[in-house]
Structure formats: structure tokens, C-alpha cells
Amino acid sequence: MKIHELEKRMKEAGFKLTNQRLSLLSVLDKFSETMVTAEELLTECQKDYPATNITTVYRNLILLEGLRLLHKTSDSKGKSLYKLVCSDEHHHHMVCLDCGKVESFDFCPLEELRKITERNNFRLVEHNLELYGVCSECDKKINEE
Amino acid sequence: MKIHELEKRMKEAGFKLTNQRLSLLSVLDKFSETMVTAEELLTECQKDYPATNITTVYRNLILLEGLRLLHKTSDSKGKSLYKLVCSDEHHHHMVCLDCGKVESFDFCPLEELRKITERNNFRLVEHNLELYGVCSECDKKINEE
DNA sequence: AAACTAAATGCAAACGATTTGCAATAAGGA
DNA sequence: TCCTTATTGCAAATCGTTTGCATTTAGTTT
Ligand SMILES: [Mn+2]
Ligand SMILES: [Mn+2]
Ligand SMILES: [Zn+2]
Ligand SMILES: [Zn+2]
């Protein structure tokens, strides 16, 4: 989703387009392939609009999540990571443990999973499939050292 | 894994079998099918050994994790959840959003996933597949209301 | 069985990420 | 330009978790 569309969605939802918000959207867009922390977002936002405050970043992240424009997960130590949602079809992610980059893939074993849950009379609501490893670029860097 | 085996493993690793530890192991064993918080574990431990302290619970959870006897995840709000590891083969879980109960299933699309990661030159390190929904028992309860 | 010693504990205090209250500011409509 | 309300910055609170330190205990050695 491009930045103009994001701004439009916020506006449509009745939110004001403040400098802090515009800055955050542009930063999130810049990092759209990588999971990033609130702190990292703040640092970037401040390059662009120095007065930005961490509280405001958090408040706007919550808001974007509510609009289903933001994907939130947490790292192994429980710290939250954010990334704009991808706009395409249902898919899953492979996440680089080194640089945080996220790549998508379309494969989903949902049919198999349904068979399993039905067999257990388990009412499936959602599922989570993620791959963790080292992306080709980081792997290359590591080998060069 | 039964409780006697757990005690043995701790002893073999050179740790003392204190009352607090024995209590925690027995509580974890009691909850072996459900993800529970440190606070819930404390409450149970205290029924059994009232002097138990939350700090001690945390320290022993860290220790059990180190011994690979404990499975740790976090809930949607980032709070940690714990559960004894299952002893059987590689498998995945379906987690009840209502009662927290965890059921296992053996299916794993690992071969398909490998194809995908190889195609991307992504060095796969680990993967995570979890189903969330409502277990048959909770579903029954809900329908009865 | 008493003494010993390192490991384990309890308590209080620190911690770090996130959230909240409140007064000041700014966006966008009138 | 003025007005109203949402939004912000700041400081303080919160919450789960971790740490420092003095005290206690398990398991070993006399
Ligand atoms: Mn995606
Ligand atoms: Mn399991
Ligand atoms: Zn990478
Ligand atoms: Zn259930």
C-alpha cells in the first residue's frame, strides 16, 4: 500500500494528518519490508520531524493497528515489532533473524489444518505460520567475513 | 514427561531439589496441557508451599527453559506463558483462546517450506505453526449458555 | 549428627517497554 | 481568522520481569 493511500485511509477514518503522523507513515513505508521497534521508528521520525515524541509514536501505532493497517508481533524477548500490512492475498512470512527483513510466500497448508481441527472438533479461528532464518543477503555478508 | 523424570533431570544438571522447585514442578505437571502465566504458577505453588516467592518462580522458569524442559511463548499482550515441553516427536499446537488448553498434532508442512526457502536462498533456522481457536469443551460450554 | 559451603531464596529496589493524566498546542472546519 | 476538538509532549504510573544483597537451605564433608 502506498503512502498516499495510507494518508487517505487515516483521513477517511476521521483522523487529522499531523506532521507527526505524516512522518510516521513515511517512515513505516520506508521500512515496509522489515519489522521494526517503536524506538527505531522514533529515531527515524525525528530525522524528519525532530519534535516527534515516543508517546505519540505509540499512540499512532495503536491507531494504525485499529485500522488494520499495521501488523504487530513481538521478538523473542517480548519487545513489540511493527510493520505495515501487505496488501496482497493471504500469505505467510519468512523473517530474517539477522536484519529483520520480511519476505512473503503464498503457500498455506490451510486445507490440511482444517482437516486436523475438524477431526478434533476444534473451531479454528486463526493460524500462524512463520519461518525464521537468515536471508540471502545476510548469509552472503556472514560468509564474506 | 512425568514428574519423577523432571526431578531427575534437575538433579542431574546439578541443581538442588528445594521445596520451591518440587512445588513448581508439580504445578507445571498439573498444568501440562495448558499455557500458564508466572503469576498463575505462583498462586498454585503457594497452595502447596506458601512461602514461595514470585522471584523464585521466575528464576526456576529460566532454569527449566535452559534445560529445554519448558516451552515459553507470549500472549497477545506480550505477557509470558509457560508449559512443560511435550516429550514426543516434532509437532505443532492448537491453542484454545478461551481456556488456554493446548492440543498437539503431528502434521508439519516442513518439506513444502524447505522448497520455498531454498528457492529464496533463505537459510531456514526454525519455524512456527500454531492454530488458535476454541476447543471442543469450551465450544460446548458456550453453546449451552 | 554437627559443621560446612555453594547454591538458592526473599525482599526491596531497579528495570524497560508501554500506557496514562493533564495542560498546552495545532488541524481543519466555520 | 477564529473556534472546537483532537492531538501532542511531558512527567509520572504501570506492569511484567530482573537484579543485588543479606539470609537460609540442600546436600556434602567431617
Ligand atoms: Mn505480509
Ligand atoms: Mn507440544
Ligand atoms: Zn537478513
Ligand atoms: Zn478451551
mmCIF file of C-alpha atoms (C1' of nucleotides) and ligand atoms in Angstrom:
data_model
loop_
_atom_site.group_PDB
_atom_site.id
_atom_site.type_symbol
_atom_site.label_atom_id
_atom_site.label_comp_id
_atom_site.label_asym_id
_atom_site.label_seq_id
_atom_site.Cartn_x
_atom_site.Cartn_y
_atom_site.Cartn_z
ATOM 1 C CA MET A 1 0.000 0.000 0.000
ATOM 2 C CA LYS A 2 1.466 3.326 -0.951
ATOM 3 C CA ILE A 3 1.813 6.265 1.321
ATOM 4 C CA HIS A 4 -0.865 8.367 -0.302
ATOM 5 C CA GLU A 5 -3.371 5.584 0.234
ATOM 6 C CA LEU A 6 -2.380 5.367 3.899
ATOM 7 C CA GLU A 7 -2.930 9.066 4.374
ATOM 8 C CA LYS A 8 -6.279 8.777 2.682
ATOM 9 C CA ARG A 9 -7.320 5.927 4.976
ATOM 10 C CA MET A 10 -6.403 7.900 8.064
ATOM 11 C CA LYS A 11 -8.264 10.920 6.857
ATOM 12 C CA GLU A 12 -11.329 8.864 5.957
ATOM 13 C CA ALA A 13 -11.284 7.398 9.444
ATOM 14 C CA GLY A 14 -11.585 10.938 10.764
ATOM 15 C CA PHE A 15 -8.063 11.453 11.992
ATOM 16 C CA LYS A 16 -6.077 14.606 11.453
ATOM 17 C CA LEU A 17 -2.954 14.474 9.359
ATOM 18 C CA THR A 18 -0.471 15.970 11.764
ATOM 19 C CA ASN A 19 3.209 16.342 10.983
ATOM 20 C CA GLN A 20 3.986 13.519 13.397
ATOM 21 C CA ARG A 21 1.550 11.225 11.638
ATOM 22 C CA LEU A 22 2.781 12.044 8.169
ATOM 23 C CA SER A 23 6.311 11.475 9.351
ATOM 24 C CA LEU A 24 5.436 8.124 10.926
ATOM 25 C CA LEU A 25 3.599 6.941 7.840
ATOM 26 C CA SER A 26 6.531 7.804 5.631
ATOM 27 C CA VAL A 27 8.941 6.010 7.957
ATOM 28 C CA LEU A 28 6.724 2.937 8.156
ATOM 29 C CA ASP A 29 6.545 2.992 4.395
ATOM 30 C CA LYS A 30 10.326 3.179 4.162
ATOM 31 C CA PHE A 31 10.610 0.133 6.446
ATOM 32 C CA SER A 32 7.728 -1.695 4.842
ATOM 33 C CA GLU A 33 9.796 -4.846 4.368
ATOM 34 C CA THR A 34 11.151 -5.046 7.884
ATOM 35 C CA MET A 35 9.790 -5.480 11.365
ATOM 36 C CA VAL A 36 10.908 -2.516 13.466
ATOM 37 C CA THR A 37 10.580 -1.416 17.076
ATOM 38 C CA ALA A 38 8.797 1.720 18.257
ATOM 39 C CA GLU A 39 12.170 3.126 19.264
ATOM 40 C CA GLU A 40 13.596 2.641 15.780
ATOM 41 C CA LEU A 41 10.569 4.321 14.289
ATOM 42 C CA LEU A 42 11.014 7.240 16.661
ATOM 43 C CA THR A 43 14.648 7.701 15.674
ATOM 44 C CA GLU A 44 13.720 7.817 12.001
ATOM 45 C CA CYS A 45 10.760 10.099 12.569
ATOM 46 C CA GLN A 46 12.959 12.529 14.434
ATOM 47 C CA LYS A 47 15.311 12.856 11.473
ATOM 48 C CA ASP A 48 12.349 14.101 9.564
ATOM 49 C CA TYR A 49 10.360 15.899 12.266
ATOM 50 C CA PRO A 50 12.622 16.312 15.323
ATOM 51 C CA ALA A 51 9.890 17.174 17.799
ATOM 52 C CA THR A 52 8.328 13.723 17.499
ATOM 53 C CA ASN A 53 7.778 12.061 20.857
ATOM 54 C CA ILE A 54 7.785 8.347 21.701
ATOM 55 C CA THR A 55 4.337 8.628 23.290
ATOM 56 C CA THR A 56 2.934 9.934 20.056
ATOM 57 C CA VAL A 57 4.570 7.138 18.110
ATOM 58 C CA TYR A 58 2.940 4.569 20.380
ATOM 59 C CA ARG A 59 -0.424 6.253 20.208
ATOM 60 C CA ASN A 60 -0.347 6.334 16.436
ATOM 61 C CA LEU A 61 0.812 2.741 16.200
ATOM 62 C CA ILE A 62 -2.182 1.690 18.278
ATOM 63 C CA LEU A 63 -4.395 3.696 15.989
ATOM 64 C CA LEU A 64 -2.949 2.155 12.813
ATOM 65 C CA GLU A 65 -3.356 -1.282 14.299
ATOM 66 C CA GLY A 66 -7.002 -0.471 14.933
ATOM 67 C CA LEU A 67 -7.389 0.466 11.289
ATOM 68 C CA ARG A 68 -5.829 -2.881 10.379
ATOM 69 C CA LEU A 69 -3.037 -1.091 8.550
ATOM 70 C CA LEU A 70 -0.329 -2.292 10.890
ATOM 71 C CA HIS A 71 0.996 -5.730 11.683
ATOM 72 C CA LYS A 72 2.325 -6.237 15.218
ATOM 73 C CA THR A 73 4.395 -9.099 16.565
ATOM 74 C CA SER A 74 6.970 -9.452 19.268
ATOM 75 C CA ASP A 75 10.574 -10.551 19.291
ATOM 76 C CA SER A 76 11.995 -13.359 21.402
ATOM 77 C CA LYS A 77 12.342 -11.038 24.376
ATOM 78 C CA GLY A 78 8.769 -9.801 24.168
ATOM 79 C CA LYS A 79 9.508 -6.393 22.663
ATOM 80 C CA SER A 80 6.935 -5.309 20.098
ATOM 81 C CA LEU A 81 7.752 -5.158 16.407
ATOM 82 C CA TYR A 82 5.701 -3.367 13.786
ATOM 83 C CA LYS A 83 5.331 -3.325 10.031
ATOM 84 C CA LEU A 84 2.732 -2.081 7.606
ATOM 85 C CA VAL A 85 0.436 -4.866 6.482
ATOM 86 C CA CYS A 86 0.938 -6.229 2.998
ATOM 87 C CA SER A 87 -1.952 -5.558 0.712
ATOM 88 C CA ASP A 88 -1.982 -8.773 -1.294
ATOM 89 C CA GLU A 89 -3.671 -12.091 -0.721
ATOM 90 C CA HIS A 90 -3.406 -14.391 2.264
ATOM 91 C CA HIS A 91 0.216 -15.337 2.750
ATOM 92 C CA HIS A 92 2.891 -16.010 5.328
ATOM 93 C CA HIS A 93 6.312 -14.641 6.142
ATOM 94 C CA MET A 94 9.907 -15.635 6.452
ATOM 95 C CA VAL A 95 11.724 -13.343 8.842
ATOM 96 C CA CYS A 96 15.463 -12.772 8.877
ATOM 97 C CA LEU A 97 16.818 -13.209 12.383
ATOM 98 C CA ASP A 98 19.756 -11.001 11.459
ATOM 99 C CA CYS A 99 18.310 -7.918 9.774
ATOM 100 C CA GLY A 100 14.591 -8.347 10.456
ATOM 101 C CA LYS A 101 13.652 -8.300 6.803
ATOM 102 C CA VAL A 102 10.373 -9.983 5.985
ATOM 103 C CA GLU A 103 9.698 -11.863 2.790
ATOM 104 C CA SER A 104 6.301 -13.207 1.871
ATOM 105 C CA PHE A 105 5.278 -16.516 0.398
ATOM 106 C CA ASP A 106 1.877 -17.659 -0.732
ATOM 107 C CA PHE A 107 1.921 -21.255 0.420
ATOM 108 C CA CYS A 108 -0.504 -22.062 3.198
ATOM 109 C CA PRO A 109 -1.403 -25.530 4.461
ATOM 110 C CA LEU A 110 -4.858 -24.391 5.467
ATOM 111 C CA GLU A 111 -6.732 -27.322 3.959
ATOM 112 C CA GLU A 112 -4.639 -29.820 5.840
ATOM 113 C CA LEU A 113 -5.067 -27.794 9.004
ATOM 114 C CA ARG A 114 -8.818 -27.745 8.638
ATOM 115 C CA LYS A 115 -8.907 -31.495 8.390
ATOM 116 C CA ILE A 116 -6.989 -31.696 11.636
ATOM 117 C CA THR A 117 -9.097 -29.212 13.533
ATOM 118 C CA GLU A 118 -12.337 -30.750 12.325
ATOM 119 C CA ARG A 119 -11.163 -34.131 13.491
ATOM 120 C CA ASN A 120 -10.646 -32.563 16.960
ATOM 121 C CA ASN A 121 -13.867 -30.542 16.949
ATOM 122 C CA PHE A 122 -11.663 -27.519 17.346
ATOM 123 C CA ARG A 123 -13.213 -24.339 15.979
ATOM 124 C CA LEU A 124 -10.336 -22.784 14.082
ATOM 125 C CA VAL A 125 -10.231 -19.007 14.368
ATOM 126 C CA GLU A 126 -6.794 -18.074 13.206
ATOM 127 C CA HIS A 127 -3.451 -19.565 12.397
ATOM 128 C CA ASN A 128 0.118 -18.500 12.498
ATOM 129 C CA LEU A 129 2.864 -19.803 10.264
ATOM 130 C CA GLU A 130 6.219 -18.096 10.256
ATOM 131 C CA LEU A 131 9.676 -19.089 9.163
ATOM 132 C CA TYR A 132 12.777 -17.766 10.853
ATOM 133 C CA GLY A 133 16.262 -17.914 9.443
ATOM 134 C CA VAL A 134 18.871 -15.892 7.619
ATOM 135 C CA CYS A 135 18.045 -14.099 4.401
ATOM 136 C CA SER A 136 20.286 -14.474 1.365
ATOM 137 C CA GLU A 137 21.852 -11.040 1.816
ATOM 138 C CA CYS A 138 22.770 -11.539 5.444
ATOM 139 C CA ASP A 139 24.026 -15.009 4.641
ATOM 140 C CA LYS A 140 26.294 -13.541 1.969
ATOM 141 C CA LYS A 141 27.624 -10.920 4.388
ATOM 142 C CA ILE A 142 28.335 -13.556 7.013
ATOM 143 C CA ASN A 143 30.236 -15.699 4.525
ATOM 144 C CA GLU A 144 32.343 -12.760 3.368
ATOM 145 C CA GLU A 145 33.645 -12.136 6.866
ATOM 146 C CA MET B 1 7.374 -36.390 30.836
ATOM 147 C CA LYS B 2 6.474 -37.439 34.336
ATOM 148 C CA ILE B 3 7.370 -35.556 37.431
ATOM 149 C CA HIS B 4 9.923 -38.033 38.682
ATOM 150 C CA GLU B 5 11.801 -37.715 35.418
ATOM 151 C CA LEU B 6 11.770 -33.924 35.750
ATOM 152 C CA GLU B 7 13.219 -34.103 39.228
ATOM 153 C CA LYS B 8 15.874 -36.468 37.976
ATOM 154 C CA ARG B 9 16.809 -34.121 35.159
ATOM 155 C CA MET B 10 17.180 -31.211 37.527
ATOM 156 C CA LYS B 11 19.288 -33.212 39.898
ATOM 157 C CA GLU B 12 21.477 -34.497 37.089
ATOM 158 C CA ALA B 13 22.028 -30.940 35.956
ATOM 159 C CA GLY B 14 23.431 -30.234 39.415
ATOM 160 C CA PHE B 15 20.527 -28.289 40.846
ATOM 161 C CA LYS B 16 19.216 -28.759 44.334
ATOM 162 C CA LEU B 17 15.712 -30.055 44.843
ATOM 163 C CA THR B 18 14.313 -27.362 47.083
ATOM 164 C CA ASN B 19 10.738 -27.306 48.290
ATOM 165 C CA GLN B 20 10.012 -24.416 45.938
ATOM 166 C CA ARG B 21 11.340 -26.356 42.989
ATOM 167 C CA LEU B 22 9.473 -29.514 43.805
ATOM 168 C CA SER B 23 6.331 -27.485 44.201
ATOM 169 C CA LEU B 24 6.824 -25.701 40.883
ATOM 170 C CA LEU B 25 7.488 -28.950 39.048
ATOM 171 C CA SER B 26 4.356 -30.497 40.421
ATOM 172 C CA VAL B 27 2.299 -27.463 39.470
ATOM 173 C CA LEU B 28 3.760 -27.368 35.964
ATOM 174 C CA ASP B 29 2.984 -31.033 35.681
ATOM 175 C CA LYS B 30 -0.596 -30.412 36.772
ATOM 176 C CA PHE B 31 -0.933 -27.729 34.068
ATOM 177 C CA SER B 32 0.973 -29.701 31.487
ATOM 178 C CA GLU B 33 -1.758 -29.242 28.881
ATOM 179 C CA THR B 34 -2.193 -25.514 29.282
ATOM 180 C CA MET B 35 -0.106 -22.403 28.827
ATOM 181 C CA VAL B 36 0.012 -20.546 32.146
ATOM 182 C CA THR B 37 1.486 -17.289 33.407
ATOM 183 C CA ALA B 38 4.150 -16.968 36.101
ATOM 184 C CA GLU B 39 1.549 -15.416 38.360
ATOM 185 C CA GLU B 40 -0.814 -18.383 37.967
ATOM 186 C CA LEU B 41 2.031 -20.745 38.732
ATOM 187 C CA LEU B 42 2.870 -18.754 41.843
ATOM 188 C CA THR B 43 -0.707 -18.920 43.097
ATOM 189 C CA GLU B 44 -0.759 -22.685 42.702
ATOM 190 C CA CYS B 45 2.673 -23.148 44.232
ATOM 191 C CA GLN B 46 1.621 -21.170 47.262
ATOM 192 C CA LYS B 47 -1.301 -23.513 47.926
ATOM 193 C CA ASP B 48 1.268 -26.223 48.239
ATOM 194 C CA TYR B 49 4.236 -24.315 49.697
ATOM 195 C CA PRO B 50 3.010 -20.914 50.914
ATOM 196 C CA ALA B 51 6.418 -19.290 51.256
ATOM 197 C CA THR B 52 7.046 -19.470 47.524
ATOM 198 C CA ASN B 53 8.067 -16.143 46.049
ATOM 199 C CA ILE B 54 7.473 -14.812 42.524
ATOM 200 C CA THR B 55 11.181 -14.132 42.081
ATOM 201 C CA THR B 56 11.936 -17.760 42.745
ATOM 202 C CA VAL B 57 9.281 -18.859 40.287
ATOM 203 C CA TYR B 58 10.842 -16.708 37.580
ATOM 204 C CA ARG B 59 14.341 -17.893 38.376
ATOM 205 C CA ASN B 60 13.297 -21.509 38.171
ATOM 206 C CA LEU B 61 11.359 -20.977 34.960
ATOM 207 C CA ILE B 62 14.500 -19.523 33.367
ATOM 208 C CA LEU B 63 16.419 -22.509 34.592
ATOM 209 C CA LEU B 64 13.900 -25.021 33.215
ATOM 210 C CA GLU B 65 13.919 -23.220 29.903
ATOM 211 C CA GLY B 66 17.696 -23.569 29.849
ATOM 212 C CA LEU B 67 17.313 -27.301 30.382
ATOM 213 C CA ARG B 68 14.868 -27.364 27.464
ATOM 214 C CA LEU B 69 12.163 -28.702 29.717
ATOM 215 C CA LEU B 70 9.963 -25.655 29.413
ATOM 216 C CA HIS B 71 8.176 -24.105 26.475
ATOM 217 C CA LYS B 72 7.760 -20.340 26.605
ATOM 218 C CA THR B 73 5.547 -18.152 24.437
ATOM 219 C CA SER B 74 3.723 -14.903 24.945
ATOM 220 C CA ASP B 75 0.114 -13.894 24.748
ATOM 221 C CA SER B 76 -1.258 -11.150 22.534
ATOM 222 C CA LYS B 77 -0.342 -8.518 25.101
ATOM 223 C CA GLY B 78 3.249 -9.701 25.441
ATOM 224 C CA LYS B 79 2.879 -11.472 28.777
ATOM 225 C CA SER B 80 4.887 -14.696 29.015
ATOM 226 C CA LEU B 81 3.189 -18.071 29.054
ATOM 227 C CA TYR B 82 4.808 -21.318 30.082
ATOM 228 C CA LYS B 83 4.195 -25.022 29.727
ATOM 229 C CA LEU B 84 6.273 -28.147 30.101
ATOM 230 C CA VAL B 85 7.550 -29.365 26.753
ATOM 231 C CA CYS B 86 5.887 -32.405 25.268
ATOM 232 C CA SER B 87 8.188 -35.354 25.076
ATOM 233 C CA ASP B 88 7.075 -36.806 21.767
ATOM 234 C CA GLU B 89 8.171 -36.156 18.204
ATOM 235 C CA HIS B 90 8.157 -32.894 16.310
ATOM 236 C CA HIS B 91 4.649 -31.483 16.286
ATOM 237 C CA HIS B 92 2.608 -28.323 16.481
ATOM 238 C CA HIS B 93 -0.152 -26.982 18.671
ATOM 239 C CA MET B 94 -3.691 -25.791 18.599
ATOM 240 C CA VAL B 95 -4.348 -23.381 21.433
ATOM 241 C CA CYS B 96 -7.769 -22.631 22.866
ATOM 242 C CA LEU B 97 -8.318 -18.897 23.033
ATOM 243 C CA ASP B 98 -10.852 -19.452 25.784
ATOM 244 C CA CYS B 99 -9.215 -21.777 28.308
ATOM 245 C CA GLY B 100 -5.620 -21.834 27.070
ATOM 246 C CA LYS B 101 -5.581 -25.593 26.609
ATOM 247 C CA VAL B 102 -3.017 -26.867 24.152
ATOM 248 C CA GLU B 103 -3.561 -29.862 21.913
ATOM 249 C CA SER B 104 -0.854 -31.315 19.722
ATOM 250 C CA PHE B 105 -0.948 -32.525 16.164
ATOM 251 C CA ASP B 106 1.761 -34.205 14.149
ATOM 252 C CA PHE B 107 1.232 -32.628 10.770
ATOM 253 C CA CYS B 108 4.031 -30.333 9.651
ATOM 254 C CA PRO B 109 4.449 -28.872 6.159
ATOM 255 C CA LEU B 110 8.220 -28.781 6.544
ATOM 256 C CA GLU B 111 9.027 -30.260 3.154
ATOM 257 C CA GLU B 112 6.957 -27.667 1.366
ATOM 258 C CA LEU B 113 8.521 -24.951 3.465
ATOM 259 C CA ARG B 114 12.020 -26.120 2.615
ATOM 260 C CA LYS B 115 11.251 -25.897 -1.080
ATOM 261 C CA ILE B 116 10.140 -22.315 -0.579
ATOM 262 C CA THR B 117 13.108 -21.243 1.488
ATOM 263 C CA GLU B 118 15.576 -22.899 -0.865
ATOM 264 C CA ARG B 119 14.034 -21.080 -3.768
ATOM 265 C CA ASN B 120 14.695 -17.825 -1.860
ATOM 266 C CA ASN B 121 18.174 -18.783 -0.653
ATOM 267 C CA PHE B 122 16.796 -18.308 2.821
ATOM 268 C CA ARG B 123 18.634 -20.388 5.419
ATOM 269 C CA LEU B 124 15.770 -21.810 7.477
ATOM 270 C CA VAL B 125 16.544 -21.988 11.181
ATOM 271 C CA GLU B 126 13.206 -22.500 12.798
ATOM 272 C CA HIS B 127 9.533 -22.375 12.077
ATOM 273 C CA ASN B 128 6.413 -21.659 13.976
ATOM 274 C CA LEU B 129 2.998 -23.064 13.184
ATOM 275 C CA GLU B 130 0.179 -22.579 15.624
ATOM 276 C CA LEU B 131 -3.566 -22.766 15.400
ATOM 277 C CA TYR B 132 -5.842 -20.654 17.542
ATOM 278 C CA GLY B 133 -9.493 -21.244 18.126
ATOM 279 C CA VAL B 134 -11.955 -22.733 20.561
ATOM 280 C CA CYS B 135 -11.554 -26.254 21.877
ATOM 281 C CA SER B 136 -14.461 -28.678 21.803
ATOM 282 C CA GLU B 137 -15.093 -28.377 25.529
ATOM 283 C CA CYS B 138 -15.229 -24.589 25.542
ATOM 284 C CA ASP B 139 -17.349 -24.664 22.425
ATOM 285 C CA LYS B 140 -19.800 -26.982 24.160
ATOM 286 C CA LYS B 141 -19.933 -24.700 27.219
ATOM 287 C CA ILE B 142 -20.572 -21.671 25.026
ATOM 288 C CA ASN B 143 -23.426 -23.416 23.215
ATOM 289 C CA GLU B 144 -25.044 -24.476 26.487
ATOM 290 C CA GLU B 145 -25.337 -20.885 27.647
ATOM 291 C "C1'" DA C 1 24.890 -35.811 63.926
ATOM 292 C "C1'" DA C 2 27.090 -31.298 63.645
ATOM 293 C "C1'" DA C 3 29.656 -28.394 60.572
ATOM 294 C "C1'" DC C 4 30.435 -26.613 56.156
ATOM 295 C "C1'" DT C 5 29.796 -24.295 51.617
ATOM 296 C "C1'" DA C 6 27.908 -23.161 47.461
ATOM 297 C "C1'" DA C 7 23.509 -22.696 45.685
ATOM 298 C "C1'" DA C 8 19.013 -20.929 46.307
ATOM 299 C "C1'" DT C 9 15.894 -17.820 48.329
ATOM 300 C "C1'" DG C 10 13.151 -13.481 49.890
ATOM 301 C "C1'" DC C 11 12.815 -8.888 49.832
ATOM 302 C "C1'" DA C 12 13.179 -4.458 48.035
ATOM 303 C "C1'" DA C 13 14.614 -1.931 44.533
ATOM 304 C "C1'" DA C 14 15.715 -1.411 39.516
ATOM 305 C "C1'" DC C 15 14.353 -2.176 35.022
ATOM 306 C "C1'" DG C 16 12.430 -1.305 30.240
ATOM 307 C "C1'" DA C 17 8.677 -1.103 27.353
ATOM 308 C "C1'" DT C 18 4.324 0.716 27.183
ATOM 309 C "C1'" DT C 19 0.348 3.471 28.934
ATOM 310 C "C1'" DT C 20 -1.972 7.290 31.180
ATOM 311 C "C1'" DG C 21 -3.383 12.096 33.070
ATOM 312 C "C1'" DC C 22 -3.276 16.599 32.130
ATOM 313 C "C1'" DA C 23 -2.249 21.038 30.443
ATOM 314 C "C1'" DA C 24 -0.635 23.096 26.090
ATOM 315 C "C1'" DT C 25 -0.842 23.029 21.002
ATOM 316 C "C1'" DA C 26 -2.402 22.588 16.361
ATOM 317 C "C1'" DA C 27 -5.514 20.727 12.491
ATOM 318 C "C1'" DG C 28 -9.235 21.628 9.837
ATOM 319 C "C1'" DG C 29 -13.898 23.322 9.598
ATOM 320 C "C1'" DA C 30 -16.859 27.546 10.335
ATOM 321 C "C1'" DT D 1 -9.175 34.453 11.206
ATOM 322 C "C1'" DC D 2 -11.434 32.217 14.904
ATOM 323 C "C1'" DC D 3 -13.123 28.038 17.258
ATOM 324 C "C1'" DT D 4 -13.543 23.449 18.750
ATOM 325 C "C1'" DT D 5 -11.771 19.227 19.486
ATOM 326 C "C1'" DA D 6 -8.301 16.011 18.506
ATOM 327 C "C1'" DT D 7 -3.603 15.512 19.217
ATOM 328 C "C1'" DT D 8 0.567 16.215 21.417
ATOM 329 C "C1'" DG D 9 4.589 16.489 24.997
ATOM 330 C "C1'" DC D 10 5.908 15.790 29.338
ATOM 331 C "C1'" DA D 11 6.090 13.511 33.630
ATOM 332 C "C1'" DA D 12 4.522 10.021 36.212
ATOM 333 C "C1'" DA D 13 2.369 5.472 36.619
ATOM 334 C "C1'" DT D 14 2.084 0.776 35.336
ATOM 335 C "C1'" DC D 15 3.250 -3.991 34.737
ATOM 336 C "C1'" DG D 16 5.880 -7.970 33.989
ATOM 337 C "C1'" DT D 17 10.327 -9.262 34.753
ATOM 338 C "C1'" DT D 18 15.156 -8.991 36.530
ATOM 339 C "C1'" DT D 19 18.840 -7.899 39.833
ATOM 340 C "C1'" DG D 20 21.664 -7.000 44.258
ATOM 341 C "C1'" DC D 21 22.383 -8.420 48.555
ATOM 342 C "C1'" DA D 22 21.873 -10.400 53.003
ATOM 343 C "C1'" DT D 23 19.910 -14.727 54.798
ATOM 344 C "C1'" DT D 24 18.632 -19.513 54.528
ATOM 345 C "C1'" DT D 25 18.966 -24.167 52.974
ATOM 346 C "C1'" DA D 26 20.307 -28.616 50.449
ATOM 347 C "C1'" DG D 27 23.481 -31.772 50.161
ATOM 348 C "C1'" DT D 28 28.065 -32.828 51.191
ATOM 349 C "C1'" DT D 29 32.120 -33.407 54.351
ATOM 350 C "C1'" DT D 30 33.928 -34.167 58.682
HETATM 351 MN MN MN E 1 2.633 -9.859 4.680
HETATM 352 MN MN MN E 2 3.913 -29.849 22.276
HETATM 353 ZN ZN ZN E 3 18.660 -10.592 6.676
HETATM 354 ZN ZN ZN E 4 -10.785 -24.345 25.597
#
